[in-house]
Amino acid sequence: MTVRIILIGPPGAGKGTQAMSIREKHPIVHISTGDILRENVRAGTALGQTAKKFMEAGQLVADSLIIAMMRARLSEEDAGRGFILDGFPRNVSQADELDLLLDEMSLRLDAVVLLEISDDVVVQRLTSRRVCASCGAIYNVLSHPTKAEGVCDSCSGRVIQRADDHESVIRNRLSVYHKETAPLVEYYEKKNLLHRINADGEPDSVLKFLESLEASGK
Ligand code: ADP
Ligand code: ZN
């Protein structure tokens, strides 16, 4: 069956880690706007050049750019078999645009998963987070270090700290989240799509939810 879900949560809630555990066991496509933007920055595209300074400051990239990017991504063939959206929509106007887009494509959402976590835990997690610059694998110097310092366990790529994982930028991303993204909780509650998950728990709680959705038939 085809499942379409959205992952919402503050930076550091573990959206990327959850998506990784899903990818290992489940064929669903994971679409992360942050990952697509970072690829564009690396490749030096026009979009990447514009997005870079907003990302480094922890601010949102303009809706029009994000929507055009997602319109293109969701039209690709693999997305027709279901998807998990991570990092989009990030405010109410993006959510309205997504509604329109899904209507046009005659698709509907199955659920919106909210990963709940406190700001303090977020700051602690993100300041200790490291990522592989080649394959995107996520590590943590406290809870999940690489075997050799600075070297990815799975691809031997260089493991680095994201420019936006420094404390002042994290605080900024959190305030953007509370102001812009948190209103989506009520937005999707009204549509009866919201499902809350405690983000302090296991890194495969979203996978379990996905499997329970599928088991429930539809
Ligand atoms: P996190 O959720 O950990 O903050 P992401 O990887 O999802 O990080 O996003 C990194 C940055 O990319 C954001 O701080 C923002 O600048 C930009 N970005 C990602 N998704 C969106 C979006 N839907 N709308 C606007 N900006 C976005
Ligand atoms: Zn790697």
Short mmCIF file of C-alpha atoms and ligand atoms in Angstrom, two decimals:
data_model
loop_
_atom_site.label_atom_id
_atom_site.label_comp_id
_atom_site.label_asym_id
_atom_site.label_seq_id
_atom_site.Cartn_x
_atom_site.Cartn_y
_atom_site.Cartn_z
CA MET A 1 0.00 0.00 0.00
CA THR A 2 0.99 3.62 -0.46
CA VAL A 3 1.59 5.75 2.60
CA ARG A 4 2.09 9.51 2.68
CA ILE A 5 3.16 11.09 5.92
CA ILE A 6 4.68 14.33 7.14
CA LEU A 7 7.22 14.51 9.96
CA ILE A 8 7.09 17.64 12.10
CA GLY A 9 9.27 18.53 15.04
CA PRO A 10 11.81 21.05 16.21
CA PRO A 11 15.36 20.85 14.90
CA GLY A 12 17.07 18.06 16.80
CA ALA A 13 13.88 16.07 17.37
CA GLY A 14 15.50 13.30 15.38
CA LYS A 15 13.63 13.53 12.09
CA GLY A 16 16.72 12.56 10.10
CA THR A 17 17.62 9.69 12.43
CA GLN A 18 14.07 8.34 12.34
CA ALA A 19 14.08 8.58 8.55
CA MET A 20 17.36 6.66 8.45
CA SER A 21 15.93 3.74 10.45
CA ILE A 22 12.92 3.73 8.13
CA ARG A 23 15.12 3.70 5.03
CA GLU A 24 16.90 0.57 6.24
CA LYS A 25 13.71 -1.47 6.56
CA HIS A 26 11.13 0.17 4.38
CA PRO A 27 10.98 1.13 0.69
CA ILE A 28 9.19 4.44 1.24
CA VAL A 29 10.89 7.56 -0.22
CA HIS A 30 12.26 10.00 2.33
CA ILE A 31 12.16 13.61 1.12
CA SER A 32 14.07 16.06 3.31
CA THR A 33 14.01 19.70 2.21
CA GLY A 34 17.10 20.34 4.35
CA ASP A 35 19.01 17.56 2.53
CA ILE A 36 17.92 18.80 -0.91
CA LEU A 37 18.94 22.34 -0.01
CA ARG A 38 22.33 21.20 1.32
CA GLU A 39 22.90 19.28 -1.94
CA ASN A 40 22.14 22.47 -3.85
CA VAL A 41 24.56 24.43 -1.69
CA ARG A 42 27.28 21.83 -2.32
CA ALA A 43 26.61 21.78 -6.05
CA GLY A 44 26.59 25.58 -6.17
CA THR A 45 23.26 25.87 -8.00
CA ALA A 46 21.39 29.20 -8.12
CA LEU A 47 18.99 27.86 -5.48
CA GLY A 48 21.90 26.78 -3.28
CA GLN A 49 23.60 30.16 -3.56
CA THR A 50 20.43 31.95 -2.48
CA ALA A 51 19.56 29.47 0.27
CA LYS A 52 23.01 29.28 1.86
CA LYS A 53 22.96 32.47 3.93
CA PHE A 54 19.46 31.81 5.27
CA MET A 55 20.41 28.28 6.27
CA GLU A 56 23.58 29.37 8.02
CA ALA A 57 21.60 31.93 10.00
CA GLY A 58 18.92 29.38 10.91
CA GLN A 59 16.24 31.31 9.01
CA LEU A 60 13.71 29.92 6.57
CA VAL A 61 14.41 29.98 2.85
CA ALA A 62 11.71 31.86 0.87
CA ASP A 63 8.45 29.93 0.48
CA SER A 64 8.35 30.44 -3.30
CA LEU A 65 11.73 28.69 -3.72
CA ILE A 66 10.80 25.84 -1.40
CA ILE A 67 7.44 25.30 -3.06
CA ALA A 68 8.92 25.20 -6.57
CA MET A 69 11.54 22.73 -5.31
CA MET A 70 8.92 20.47 -3.69
CA ARG A 71 6.56 20.67 -6.66
CA ALA A 72 9.37 19.28 -8.80
CA ARG A 73 10.39 16.65 -6.24
CA LEU A 74 6.88 15.33 -5.63
CA SER A 75 6.34 14.99 -9.38
CA GLU A 76 9.22 12.54 -9.69
CA GLU A 77 8.23 8.96 -10.30
CA ASP A 78 9.41 7.46 -7.01
CA ALA A 79 7.18 9.83 -5.01
CA GLY A 80 4.15 8.22 -6.66
CA ARG A 81 4.74 5.19 -4.45
CA GLY A 82 4.30 7.18 -1.23
CA PHE A 83 6.64 9.39 0.75
CA ILE A 84 7.69 10.69 4.08
CA LEU A 85 8.20 14.47 4.11
CA ASP A 86 10.81 15.81 6.49
CA GLY A 87 11.19 19.58 6.92
CA PHE A 88 8.26 20.52 4.71
CA PRO A 89 5.80 22.12 5.22
CA ARG A 90 7.44 24.43 7.72
CA ASN A 91 4.80 27.14 8.02
CA VAL A 92 1.10 27.54 7.35
CA SER A 93 1.49 29.00 3.88
CA GLN A 94 3.66 26.04 2.80
CA ALA A 95 1.02 23.70 4.24
CA ASP A 96 -1.68 25.46 2.20
CA GLU A 97 0.46 25.11 -0.93
CA LEU A 98 1.04 21.43 -0.21
CA ASP A 99 -2.72 20.93 0.09
CA LEU A 100 -3.20 22.50 -3.32
CA LEU A 101 -0.44 20.44 -4.86
CA LEU A 102 -1.78 17.16 -3.46
CA ASP A 103 -5.27 18.08 -4.66
CA GLU A 104 -3.91 18.65 -8.14
CA MET A 105 -2.25 15.26 -8.02
CA SER A 106 -5.36 13.63 -6.49
CA LEU A 107 -3.34 12.41 -3.53
CA ARG A 108 -4.07 12.62 0.16
CA LEU A 109 -2.05 12.53 3.35
CA ASP A 110 -2.37 9.62 5.76
CA ALA A 111 -0.87 11.20 8.86
CA VAL A 112 1.25 13.97 10.29
CA VAL A 113 3.67 12.79 12.94
CA LEU A 114 4.75 15.31 15.57
CA LEU A 115 8.01 14.51 17.35
CA GLU A 116 7.79 16.19 20.76
CA ILE A 117 10.88 17.25 22.68
CA SER A 118 11.96 20.10 24.98
CA ASP A 119 14.20 22.97 23.86
CA ASP A 120 16.90 22.08 26.40
CA VAL A 121 17.22 18.54 25.08
CA VAL A 122 17.39 19.92 21.54
CA VAL A 123 20.27 22.24 22.37
CA GLN A 124 22.18 19.45 24.07
CA ARG A 125 21.62 17.05 21.19
CA LEU A 126 22.47 19.45 18.40
CA THR A 127 25.64 20.90 19.86
CA SER A 128 26.96 17.32 20.09
CA ARG A 129 25.66 16.20 16.68
CA ARG A 130 28.03 15.44 13.79
CA VAL A 131 27.18 14.42 10.23
CA CYS A 132 29.03 12.66 7.44
CA ALA A 133 29.72 15.14 4.65
CA SER A 134 29.55 12.32 2.07
CA CYS A 135 26.63 10.04 2.95
CA GLY A 136 24.69 12.08 5.52
CA ALA A 137 25.03 9.52 8.33
CA ILE A 138 24.32 11.14 11.70
CA TYR A 139 26.52 10.73 14.78
CA ASN A 140 26.70 12.23 18.27
CA VAL A 141 29.94 12.81 20.15
CA LEU A 142 28.22 11.87 23.43
CA SER A 143 25.75 9.12 22.58
CA HIS A 144 26.83 7.70 19.21
CA PRO A 145 30.43 8.60 18.30
CA THR A 146 32.21 7.36 15.18
CA LYS A 147 34.69 4.52 15.73
CA ALA A 148 37.58 6.64 14.45
CA GLU A 149 37.38 10.34 15.23
CA GLY A 150 36.08 12.42 12.31
CA VAL A 151 35.68 9.40 9.99
CA CYS A 152 32.31 7.95 8.93
CA ASP A 153 31.76 4.32 10.03
CA SER A 154 29.81 3.42 6.94
CA CYS A 155 31.56 5.25 4.08
CA SER A 156 34.84 6.57 5.56
CA GLY A 157 33.76 10.10 4.57
CA ARG A 158 34.67 13.15 6.61
CA VAL A 159 32.43 13.67 9.65
CA ILE A 160 31.77 17.34 10.45
CA GLN A 161 29.64 19.68 12.52
CA ARG A 162 26.93 21.45 10.50
CA ALA A 163 27.42 25.23 10.32
CA ASP A 164 23.93 25.66 11.78
CA ASP A 165 24.58 23.33 14.74
CA HIS A 166 26.32 26.01 16.81
CA GLU A 167 24.41 27.12 19.89
CA SER A 168 23.42 30.66 18.83
CA VAL A 169 22.11 29.37 15.49
CA ILE A 170 20.29 26.50 17.25
CA ARG A 171 18.49 29.02 19.50
CA ASN A 172 17.50 30.92 16.39
CA ARG A 173 16.20 27.78 14.64
CA LEU A 174 14.17 26.95 17.76
CA SER A 175 12.55 30.37 17.85
CA VAL A 176 11.75 30.10 14.12
CA TYR A 177 10.23 26.68 14.85
CA HIS A 178 8.01 27.94 17.66
CA LYS A 179 6.86 30.93 15.67
CA GLU A 180 6.48 29.48 12.16
CA THR A 181 6.18 25.71 12.36
CA ALA A 182 4.38 25.03 15.67
CA PRO A 183 1.09 26.48 14.31
CA LEU A 184 0.99 23.46 11.99
CA VAL A 185 0.16 21.31 15.02
CA GLU A 186 -3.24 22.91 15.33
CA TYR A 187 -3.56 23.05 11.54
CA TYR A 188 -3.25 19.28 11.19
CA GLU A 189 -5.13 18.56 14.42
CA LYS A 190 -8.15 20.23 12.82
CA LYS A 191 -7.77 17.92 9.85
CA ASN A 192 -7.60 14.94 12.20
CA LEU A 193 -4.21 13.93 10.89
CA LEU A 194 -1.97 14.65 13.86
CA HIS A 195 -0.20 11.84 15.70
CA ARG A 196 2.13 12.71 18.62
CA ILE A 197 5.30 10.75 19.34
CA ASN A 198 7.68 11.36 22.23
CA ALA A 199 11.02 12.15 20.58
CA ASP A 200 12.92 11.14 23.70
CA GLY A 201 12.09 7.52 22.98
CA GLU A 202 13.49 5.01 20.49
CA PRO A 203 14.85 6.12 17.12
CA ASP A 204 12.47 3.77 15.32
CA SER A 205 9.17 4.96 16.82
CA VAL A 206 8.18 6.54 13.50
CA LEU A 207 8.97 3.31 11.64
CA LYS A 208 6.71 1.47 14.09
CA PHE A 209 3.95 3.99 13.53
CA LEU A 210 4.35 3.63 9.76
CA GLU A 211 4.07 -0.13 10.03
CA SER A 212 1.00 0.15 12.24
CA LEU A 213 -0.59 2.45 9.65
CA GLU A 214 0.04 -0.15 6.98
CA ALA A 215 -1.16 -3.02 9.16
CA SER A 216 -4.38 -1.14 9.78
CA GLY A 217 -5.06 -1.80 6.11
CA LYS A 218 -6.44 1.28 4.35
P1 ADP B 1 16.51 21.19 11.08
O1 ADP B 1 15.14 20.60 11.03
O2 ADP B 1 17.46 20.37 11.86
O3 ADP B 1 16.53 22.65 11.44
P2 ADP B 1 16.77 20.94 8.18
O4 ADP B 1 17.86 20.13 7.63
O5 ADP B 1 15.38 20.45 8.07
O6 ADP B 1 17.19 21.22 9.68
O7 ADP B 1 16.82 22.42 7.55
C1 ADP B 1 18.00 23.17 7.52
C2 ADP B 1 17.70 24.58 7.00
O8 ADP B 1 17.19 24.51 5.66
C3 ADP B 1 16.63 25.34 7.77
O9 ADP B 1 17.14 26.00 8.91
C4 ADP B 1 16.14 26.33 6.71
O10 ADP B 1 17.05 27.40 6.53
C5 ADP B 1 16.18 25.49 5.44
N1 ADP B 1 14.89 24.81 5.18
C6 ADP B 1 14.65 23.47 5.19
N2 ADP B 1 13.37 23.20 4.91
C7 ADP B 1 12.76 24.40 4.71
C8 ADP B 1 11.43 24.81 4.40
N3 ADP B 1 10.44 23.90 4.22
N4 ADP B 1 11.17 26.13 4.27
C9 ADP B 1 12.14 27.05 4.43
N5 ADP B 1 13.41 26.75 4.74
C10 ADP B 1 13.74 25.44 4.87
ZN ZN B 2 29.39 8.47 5.45
#
